[in-house]
PDB file of C-alpha atoms in Angstrom:
ATOM      1  CA  ALA A   8     -41.362 219.952 -55.685  1.00 43.00           C
ATOM      2  CA  VAL A   9     -40.893 221.962 -52.471  1.00 41.00           C
ATOM      3  CA  VAL A  10     -39.001 219.084 -50.847  1.00 50.00           C
ATOM      4  CA  SER A  11     -36.624 218.831 -53.790  1.00 49.00           C
ATOM      5  CA  THR A  12     -35.972 222.540 -54.306  1.00 44.00           C
ATOM      6  CA  GLN A  13     -35.350 223.309 -50.621  1.00 48.00           C
ATOM      7  CA  SER A  14     -33.039 220.355 -49.910  1.00 52.00           C
ATOM      8  CA  THR A  15     -29.942 222.538 -49.388  1.00 49.00           C
ATOM      9  CA  GLY A  16     -31.710 224.097 -46.427  1.00 45.00           C
ATOM     10  CA  TRP A  17     -33.170 221.114 -44.665  1.00 43.00           C
ATOM     11  CA  THR A  18     -30.126 218.846 -45.023  1.00 48.00           C
ATOM     12  CA  ARG A  19     -28.276 221.017 -42.489  1.00 48.00           C
ATOM     13  CA  GLY A  20     -30.258 219.386 -39.663  1.00 47.00           C
ATOM     14  CA  VAL A  21     -29.489 215.671 -39.407  1.00 50.00           C
ATOM     15  CA  ASN A  22     -32.731 214.549 -37.745  1.00 56.00           C
ATOM     16  CA  PHE A  23     -34.838 216.896 -39.832  1.00 65.00           C
ATOM     17  CA  ALA A  24     -33.086 215.794 -43.020  1.00 73.00           C
ATOM     18  CA  HIS A  25     -33.616 212.064 -42.492  1.00 77.00           C
ATOM     19  CA  HIS A  26     -37.305 212.598 -41.815  1.00 89.00           C
ATOM     20  CA  ILE A  27     -37.786 214.771 -44.894  1.00 94.00           C
ATOM     21  CA  TYR A  28     -36.125 212.053 -46.952  1.00 96.00           C
ATOM     22  CA  TRP A  29     -38.629 209.646 -45.384  1.00 96.00           C
ATOM     23  CA  HIS A  30     -41.561 211.838 -46.404  1.00 96.00           C
ATOM     24  CA  LYS A  31     -40.165 212.010 -49.928  1.00 97.00           C
ATOM     25  CA  ALA A  32     -39.786 208.221 -50.071  1.00 98.00           C
ATOM     26  CA  ILE A  33     -43.310 207.763 -48.697  1.00 97.00           C
ATOM     27  CA  SER A  34     -44.593 210.018 -51.489  1.00 97.00           C
ATOM     28  CA  PHE A  35     -42.849 207.807 -54.042  1.00 98.00           C
ATOM     29  CA  ALA A  36     -44.357 204.714 -52.394  1.00 98.00           C
ATOM     30  CA  GLN A  37     -47.844 206.227 -52.397  1.00 97.00           C
ATOM     31  CA  LEU A  38     -47.520 206.950 -56.123  1.00 97.00           C
ATOM     32  CA  GLY A  39     -46.393 203.393 -56.804  1.00 97.00           C
ATOM     33  CA  GLN A  40     -42.869 204.535 -57.681  1.00 98.00           C
ATOM     34  CA  HIS A  41     -41.334 201.749 -55.659  1.00 98.00           C
ATOM     35  CA  GLU A  42     -37.865 201.743 -57.178  1.00 98.00           C
ATOM     36  CA  ALA A  43     -37.519 205.463 -56.468  1.00 98.00           C
ATOM     37  CA  ALA A  44     -38.537 204.829 -52.844  1.00 98.00           C
ATOM     38  CA  LEU A  45     -35.979 202.024 -52.501  1.00 98.00           C
ATOM     39  CA  THR A  46     -33.261 204.147 -54.099  1.00 98.00           C
ATOM     40  CA  LEU A  47     -33.903 206.877 -51.543  1.00 97.00           C
ATOM     41  CA  TYR A  48     -33.930 204.275 -48.776  1.00 98.00           C
ATOM     42  CA  ASP A  49     -30.553 202.880 -49.856  1.00 98.00           C
ATOM     43  CA  GLY A  50     -28.976 206.269 -50.477  1.00 96.00           C
ATOM     44  CA  GLU A  51     -30.225 208.312 -47.542  1.00 95.00           C
ATOM     45  CA  ILE A  52     -32.570 206.659 -45.053  1.00 97.00           C
ATOM     46  CA  LEU A  53     -30.544 203.525 -44.292  1.00 97.00           C
ATOM     47  CA  ASN A  54     -27.304 205.453 -43.740  1.00 95.00           C
ATOM     48  CA  ARG A  55     -28.959 207.521 -41.033  1.00 94.00           C
ATOM     49  CA  ALA A  56     -30.677 204.482 -39.490  1.00 96.00           C
ATOM     50  CA  ARG A  57     -27.300 202.777 -39.109  1.00 95.00           C
ATOM     51  CA  GLY A  58     -26.514 205.259 -36.337  1.00 94.00           C
ATOM     52  CA  GLY A  59     -28.950 203.349 -34.130  1.00 94.00           C
ATOM     53  CA  ASP A  60     -31.191 206.241 -33.143  1.00 94.00           C
ATOM     54  CA  PRO A  61     -34.800 204.968 -32.941  1.00 95.00           C
ATOM     55  CA  PHE A  62     -36.230 207.931 -34.877  1.00 95.00           C
ATOM     56  CA  PRO A  63     -34.432 207.208 -38.187  1.00 95.00           C
ATOM     57  CA  LEU A  64     -34.764 203.482 -37.489  1.00 96.00           C
ATOM     58  CA  SER A  65     -38.546 203.861 -37.254  1.00 97.00           C
ATOM     59  CA  ASP A  66     -38.543 205.720 -40.582  1.00 97.00           C
ATOM     60  CA  ALA A  67     -36.576 202.903 -42.199  1.00 98.00           C
ATOM     61  CA  SER A  68     -38.750 200.086 -40.873  1.00 98.00           C
ATOM     62  CA  SER A  69     -42.063 201.784 -41.586  1.00 98.00           C
ATOM     63  CA  LEU A  70     -41.071 202.545 -45.193  1.00 98.00           C
ATOM     64  CA  LEU A  71     -40.108 198.914 -45.765  1.00 98.00           C
ATOM     65  CA  MET A  72     -43.384 197.752 -44.217  1.00 98.00           C
ATOM     66  CA  ARG A  73     -45.404 199.988 -46.530  1.00 98.00           C
ATOM     67  CA  LEU A  74     -43.513 198.676 -49.538  1.00 98.00           C
ATOM     68  CA  ARG A  75     -43.955 195.052 -48.461  1.00 98.00           C
ATOM     69  CA  VAL A  76     -47.701 195.558 -47.969  1.00 98.00           C
ATOM     70  CA  ASP A  77     -47.792 196.982 -51.489  1.00 98.00           C
ATOM     71  CA  GLY A  78     -46.276 193.767 -52.850  1.00 97.00           C
ATOM     72  CA  VAL A  79     -42.710 194.999 -53.232  1.00 98.00           C
ATOM     73  CA  ASP A  80     -39.743 192.677 -52.715  1.00 97.00           C
ATOM     74  CA  THR A  81     -37.630 194.600 -50.205  1.00 98.00           C
ATOM     75  CA  GLY A  82     -34.651 192.335 -50.802  1.00 97.00           C
ATOM     76  CA  GLY A  83     -34.080 191.532 -47.144  1.00 97.00           C
ATOM     77  CA  ARG A  84     -33.256 195.133 -46.259  1.00 98.00           C
ATOM     78  CA  GLU A  85     -35.208 194.820 -43.011  1.00 98.00           C
ATOM     79  CA  GLN A  86     -32.740 192.175 -41.801  1.00 97.00           C
ATOM     80  CA  GLU A  87     -29.957 194.746 -41.475  1.00 97.00           C
ATOM     81  CA  LEU A  88     -32.130 196.727 -39.072  1.00 97.00           C
ATOM     82  CA  VAL A  89     -32.601 193.826 -36.624  1.00 96.00           C
ATOM     83  CA  PRO A  90     -29.311 194.212 -34.657  1.00 95.00           C
ATOM     84  CA  LEU A  91     -29.842 197.970 -34.564  1.00 96.00           C
ATOM     85  CA  TRP A  92     -33.330 197.584 -33.105  1.00 95.00           C
ATOM     86  CA  SER A  93     -32.227 194.847 -30.675  1.00 91.00           C
ATOM     87  CA  LYS A  94     -30.272 197.456 -28.720  1.00 87.00           C
ATOM     88  CA  ALA A  95     -33.555 199.229 -27.953  1.00 89.00           C
ATOM     89  CA  ASN A  96     -35.852 196.318 -27.149  1.00 86.00           C
ATOM     90  CA  ASN A  97     -35.613 196.910 -23.409  1.00 88.00           C
ATOM     91  CA  SER A  98     -35.706 200.713 -23.299  1.00 91.00           C
ATOM     92  CA  PHE A  99     -39.463 201.438 -23.344  1.00 95.00           C
ATOM     93  CA  THR A 100     -39.195 205.178 -23.782  1.00 94.00           C
ATOM     94  CA  SER A 101     -41.962 205.232 -26.406  1.00 96.00           C
ATOM     95  CA  LEU A 102     -44.572 202.697 -27.467  1.00 97.00           C
ATOM     96  CA  PHE A 103     -44.265 204.201 -30.952  1.00 97.00           C
ATOM     97  CA  TYR A 104     -40.704 202.884 -31.168  1.00 97.00           C
ATOM     98  CA  ASP A 105     -41.564 199.573 -29.489  1.00 97.00           C
ATOM     99  CA  GLY A 106     -44.258 199.048 -32.104  1.00 98.00           C
ATOM    100  CA  HIS A 107     -41.665 199.605 -34.806  1.00 98.00           C
ATOM    101  CA  ILE A 108     -39.331 197.049 -33.240  1.00 97.00           C
ATOM    102  CA  ALA A 109     -42.176 194.556 -33.443  1.00 98.00           C
ATOM    103  CA  LEU A 110     -43.219 195.463 -36.982  1.00 98.00           C
ATOM    104  CA  ASN A 111     -39.637 195.142 -38.212  1.00 98.00           C
ATOM    105  CA  SER A 112     -39.499 191.686 -36.628  1.00 97.00           C
ATOM    106  CA  ALA A 113     -42.801 190.878 -38.344  1.00 98.00           C
ATOM    107  CA  LEU A 114     -41.136 191.811 -41.629  1.00 98.00           C
ATOM    108  CA  THR A 115     -38.292 189.382 -40.974  1.00 98.00           C
ATOM    109  CA  GLY A 116     -40.592 186.724 -39.525  1.00 97.00           C
ATOM    110  CA  ASP A 117     -38.542 186.682 -36.313  1.00 96.00           C
ATOM    111  CA  VAL A 118     -41.117 185.477 -33.789  1.00 97.00           C
ATOM    112  CA  GLY A 119     -38.475 185.038 -31.097  1.00 96.00           C
ATOM    113  CA  GLU A 120     -37.457 188.697 -31.254  1.00 94.00           C
ATOM    114  CA  ILE A 121     -41.067 189.795 -30.808  1.00 96.00           C
ATOM    115  CA  GLN A 122     -41.569 187.376 -27.933  1.00 97.00           C
ATOM    116  CA  GLU A 123     -38.477 188.777 -26.217  1.00 95.00           C
ATOM    117  CA  LEU A 124     -39.865 192.274 -26.669  1.00 96.00           C
ATOM    118  CA  GLY A 125     -43.163 191.142 -25.125  1.00 97.00           C
ATOM    119  CA  LEU A 126     -41.427 189.627 -22.100  1.00 97.00           C
ATOM    120  CA  ASN A 127     -39.331 192.747 -21.610  1.00 96.00           C
ATOM    121  CA  MET A 128     -42.459 194.874 -21.934  1.00 97.00           C
ATOM    122  CA  GLN A 129     -44.214 192.864 -19.237  1.00 98.00           C
ATOM    123  CA  SER A 130     -41.213 193.373 -16.936  1.00 97.00           C
ATOM    124  CA  PHE A 131     -41.342 197.096 -17.680  1.00 97.00           C
ATOM    125  CA  LEU A 132     -45.027 197.195 -16.754  1.00 98.00           C
ATOM    126  CA  ASP A 133     -44.356 195.233 -13.557  1.00 98.00           C
ATOM    127  CA  ASP A 134     -41.501 197.534 -12.519  1.00 97.00           C
ATOM    128  CA  GLN A 135     -42.935 199.804  -9.831  1.00 96.00           C
ATOM    129  CA  SER A 136     -39.958 202.153 -10.074  1.00 96.00           C
ATOM    130  CA  ARG A 137     -40.977 203.298 -13.536  1.00 95.00           C
ATOM    131  CA  SER A 138     -44.011 205.431 -14.212  1.00 96.00           C
ATOM    132  CA  GLY A 139     -45.312 208.108 -16.536  1.00 96.00           C
ATOM    133  CA  TRP A 140     -47.417 208.673 -19.615  1.00 95.00           C
ATOM    134  CA  ASN A 141     -45.667 206.136 -21.844  1.00 96.00           C
ATOM    135  CA  LYS A 142     -46.072 203.408 -19.239  1.00 97.00           C
ATOM    136  CA  GLU A 143     -49.793 204.149 -19.025  1.00 97.00           C
ATOM    137  CA  VAL A 144     -50.214 203.944 -22.802  1.00 97.00           C
ATOM    138  CA  THR A 145     -48.084 200.813 -22.971  1.00 98.00           C
ATOM    139  CA  GLY A 146     -50.205 199.253 -20.246  1.00 98.00           C
ATOM    140  CA  ARG A 147     -53.366 199.866 -22.240  1.00 97.00           C
ATOM    141  CA  TYR A 148     -52.149 198.814 -25.675  1.00 98.00           C
ATOM    142  CA  GLY A 149     -48.573 197.560 -25.751  1.00 98.00           C
ATOM    143  CA  LEU A 150     -48.873 193.843 -25.105  1.00 98.00           C
ATOM    144  CA  GLN A 151     -51.828 193.443 -27.458  1.00 98.00           C
ATOM    145  CA  LEU A 152     -50.036 195.378 -30.205  1.00 98.00           C
ATOM    146  CA  VAL A 153     -46.971 193.167 -29.832  1.00 98.00           C
ATOM    147  CA  ALA A 154     -49.137 190.025 -29.775  1.00 98.00           C
ATOM    148  CA  GLY A 155     -50.884 191.050 -32.990  1.00 98.00           C
ATOM    149  CA  LEU A 156     -47.577 191.659 -34.740  1.00 98.00           C
ATOM    150  CA  GLU A 157     -46.305 188.315 -33.454  1.00 98.00           C
ATOM    151  CA  ASP A 158     -49.342 186.655 -35.053  1.00 98.00           C
ATOM    152  CA  MET A 159     -48.521 188.489 -38.279  1.00 98.00           C
ATOM    153  CA  ALA A 160     -44.949 187.191 -38.121  1.00 98.00           C
ATOM    154  CA  ARG A 161     -46.324 183.660 -37.737  1.00 97.00           C
ATOM    155  CA  GLY A 162     -48.563 184.126 -40.767  1.00 97.00           C
ATOM    156  CA  ASP A 163     -51.716 183.792 -38.658  1.00 98.00           C
ATOM    157  CA  TYR A 164     -53.397 186.785 -40.265  1.00 98.00           C
ATOM    158  CA  GLY A 165     -56.855 186.091 -38.885  1.00 98.00           C
ATOM    159  CA  LYS A 166     -55.613 186.113 -35.310  1.00 98.00           C
ATOM    160  CA  ALA A 167     -53.454 189.147 -36.067  1.00 98.00           C
ATOM    161  CA  THR A 168     -56.463 191.033 -37.420  1.00 98.00           C
ATOM    162  CA  ASP A 169     -58.496 190.187 -34.330  1.00 98.00           C
ATOM    163  CA  ALA A 170     -55.766 191.487 -32.023  1.00 98.00           C
ATOM    164  CA  LEU A 171     -54.810 194.561 -34.032  1.00 98.00           C
ATOM    165  CA  GLY A 172     -58.428 195.435 -34.772  1.00 97.00           C
ATOM    166  CA  LYS A 173     -59.034 195.925 -31.056  1.00 97.00           C
ATOM    167  CA  VAL A 174     -55.932 197.972 -30.329  1.00 97.00           C
ATOM    168  CA  VAL A 175     -55.022 200.010 -33.426  1.00 97.00           C
ATOM    169  CA  PRO A 176     -58.077 202.333 -33.645  1.00 96.00           C
ATOM    170  CA  PRO A 177     -57.844 203.651 -30.058  1.00 96.00           C
ATOM    171  CA  LEU A 178     -54.050 203.536 -30.075  1.00 96.00           C
ATOM    172  CA  LEU A 179     -53.830 206.034 -32.940  1.00 95.00           C
ATOM    173  CA  SER A 180     -55.372 208.716 -30.729  1.00 94.00           C
ATOM    174  CA  GLU A 181     -52.820 208.268 -27.943  1.00 95.00           C
ATOM    175  CA  LEU A 182     -49.606 207.183 -29.620  1.00 95.00           C
ATOM    176  CA  GLN A 183     -46.801 209.655 -30.168  1.00 92.00           C
ATOM    177  CA  GLY A 184     -45.971 210.568 -33.750  1.00 93.00           C
ATOM    178  CA  SER A 185     -47.609 212.328 -36.664  1.00 94.00           C
ATOM    179  CA  LYS A 186     -50.610 211.002 -38.567  1.00 94.00           C
ATOM    180  CA  SER A 187     -48.279 209.987 -41.389  1.00 94.00           C
ATOM    181  CA  GLN A 188     -46.011 208.065 -39.046  1.00 96.00           C
ATOM    182  CA  LYS A 189     -48.795 206.312 -37.135  1.00 97.00           C
ATOM    183  CA  SER A 190     -50.679 205.344 -40.293  1.00 97.00           C
ATOM    184  CA  VAL A 191     -48.369 202.370 -40.734  1.00 98.00           C
ATOM    185  CA  PHE A 192     -50.336 200.528 -38.045  1.00 98.00           C
ATOM    186  CA  SER A 193     -53.607 201.060 -39.945  1.00 97.00           C
ATOM    187  CA  ILE A 194     -51.903 199.808 -43.091  1.00 98.00           C
ATOM    188  CA  ILE A 195     -50.725 196.697 -41.258  1.00 98.00           C
ATOM    189  CA  LEU A 196     -54.231 196.078 -39.908  1.00 98.00           C
ATOM    190  CA  ALA A 197     -55.768 196.337 -43.385  1.00 97.00           C
ATOM    191  CA  HIS A 198     -53.052 194.120 -44.870  1.00 98.00           C
ATOM    192  CA  CYS A 199     -53.648 191.403 -42.272  1.00 98.00           C
ATOM    193  CA  ALA A 200     -57.374 191.553 -43.001  1.00 97.00           C
ATOM    194  CA  VAL A 201     -56.717 191.127 -46.725  1.00 97.00           C
ATOM    195  CA  MET A 202     -54.404 188.195 -46.052  1.00 97.00           C
ATOM    196  CA  SER A 203     -56.948 186.563 -43.740  1.00 97.00           C
ATOM    197  CA  GLY A 204     -59.634 186.717 -46.431  1.00 96.00           C
ATOM    198  CA  ASP A 205     -62.344 186.633 -43.766  1.00 96.00           C
ATOM    199  CA  SER A 206     -65.368 188.784 -44.628  1.00 96.00           C
ATOM    200  CA  VAL A 207     -65.739 190.086 -41.060  1.00 97.00           C
ATOM    201  CA  HIS A 208     -62.095 191.151 -41.028  1.00 97.00           C
ATOM    202  CA  LEU A 209     -62.360 192.706 -44.480  1.00 97.00           C
ATOM    203  CA  ASN A 210     -65.410 194.755 -43.497  1.00 96.00           C
ATOM    204  CA  ALA A 211     -63.784 195.905 -40.264  1.00 96.00           C
ATOM    205  CA  ALA A 212     -60.635 196.997 -42.095  1.00 96.00           C
ATOM    206  CA  MET A 213     -62.686 198.882 -44.673  1.00 96.00           C
ATOM    207  CA  GLU A 214     -64.604 200.669 -41.920  1.00 96.00           C
ATOM    208  CA  HIS A 215     -61.368 201.542 -40.121  1.00 96.00           C
ATOM    209  CA  LEU A 216     -59.777 203.111 -43.201  1.00 96.00           C
ATOM    210  CA  GLU A 217     -62.954 205.034 -43.966  1.00 96.00           C
ATOM    211  CA  ALA A 218     -63.165 206.284 -40.377  1.00 95.00           C
ATOM    212  CA  ILE A 219     -59.615 207.614 -40.639  1.00 95.00           C
ATOM    213  CA  ARG A 220     -60.437 209.382 -43.909  1.00 95.00           C
ATOM    214  CA  ILE A 221     -63.419 211.068 -42.284  1.00 96.00           C
ATOM    215  CA  LYS A 222     -61.476 211.998 -39.152  1.00 93.00           C
ATOM    216  CA  ASN A 223     -58.731 213.536 -41.277  1.00 92.00           C
ATOM    217  CA  LYS A 224     -61.361 215.400 -43.338  1.00 95.00           C
ATOM    218  CA  ALA A 225     -59.841 214.012 -46.521  1.00 95.00           C
ATOM    219  CA  GLU A 226     -61.802 213.824 -49.747  1.00 95.00           C
ATOM    220  CA  ARG A 227     -60.315 210.479 -50.625  1.00 95.00           C
ATOM    221  CA  LEU A 228     -58.005 207.814 -49.284  1.00 96.00           C
ATOM    222  CA  LEU A 229     -54.294 208.010 -49.950  1.00 95.00           C
ATOM    223  CA  PRO A 230     -53.215 205.829 -52.918  1.00 97.00           C
ATOM    224  CA  LEU A 231     -51.743 202.993 -50.829  1.00 97.00           C
ATOM    225  CA  GLN A 232     -54.838 202.839 -48.647  1.00 96.00           C
ATOM    226  CA  GLN A 233     -56.992 202.852 -51.783  1.00 96.00           C
ATOM    227  CA  ARG A 234     -54.994 199.956 -53.215  1.00 97.00           C
ATOM    228  CA  LEU A 235     -55.673 198.062 -49.994  1.00 97.00           C
ATOM    229  CA  VAL A 236     -59.391 198.832 -50.318  1.00 96.00           C
ATOM    230  CA  ASN A 237     -59.270 197.545 -53.891  1.00 96.00           C
ATOM    231  CA  LYS A 238     -57.775 194.283 -52.587  1.00 95.00           C
ATOM    232  CA  ILE A 239     -60.494 194.087 -49.943  1.00 95.00           C
ATOM    233  CA  ASN A 240     -63.174 194.528 -52.599  1.00 93.00           C
ATOM    234  CA  ARG A 241     -61.615 191.821 -54.757  1.00 93.00           C
ATOM    235  CA  ASN A 242     -61.592 189.418 -51.801  1.00 85.00           C
ATOM    236  CA  HIS A 243     -65.267 189.930 -50.978  1.00 74.00           C
TER     237      HIS A 243
END
């Protein structure tokens, strides 16, 4: 209600506005109101993502990933984001954005795009002229995150769960972004575990989601996470 009633105020700031629209769409997605989320995507989020800035692009890709995990046909919307993301696949200013390049490619099934990102990332890590916090975080987690999302793109969900299960839990503590933004990687991990159907993967994903709930001091999981837990329970 607050988001809706205060829209005349927050739409004055372009970056702020696109991210508030994202939060509103995420709320629709959490409640299972998928058409409302897609309508907001088409009417507001995509238009801002078309500018090519990685912040609104990350909002667009992560919303589509959440919807896809929830069984929604996204109608190929992620494909339009590919050329926009390709302009940033050799920047390496933030592992948060690099992860979103890879997850968007996982949505499209474009293994080659993820492999190119991985090669560029290795060159970035080998470049002695570049340093700093993001390079340190990328060195610890980047290549494994990209590899796990490549496995997801291939449909090898067991291998993807193995890779992401090692990197996502510690990554969440170091990656830039809010809890809401970073949660997409936990959702992907749980989805891959469900798709793998392996009991070890299912248990690990359940434990990961529960650990996040406890860390966030939440009484219950968010609806999308709970729907993933329900799928895990059905697969046991």
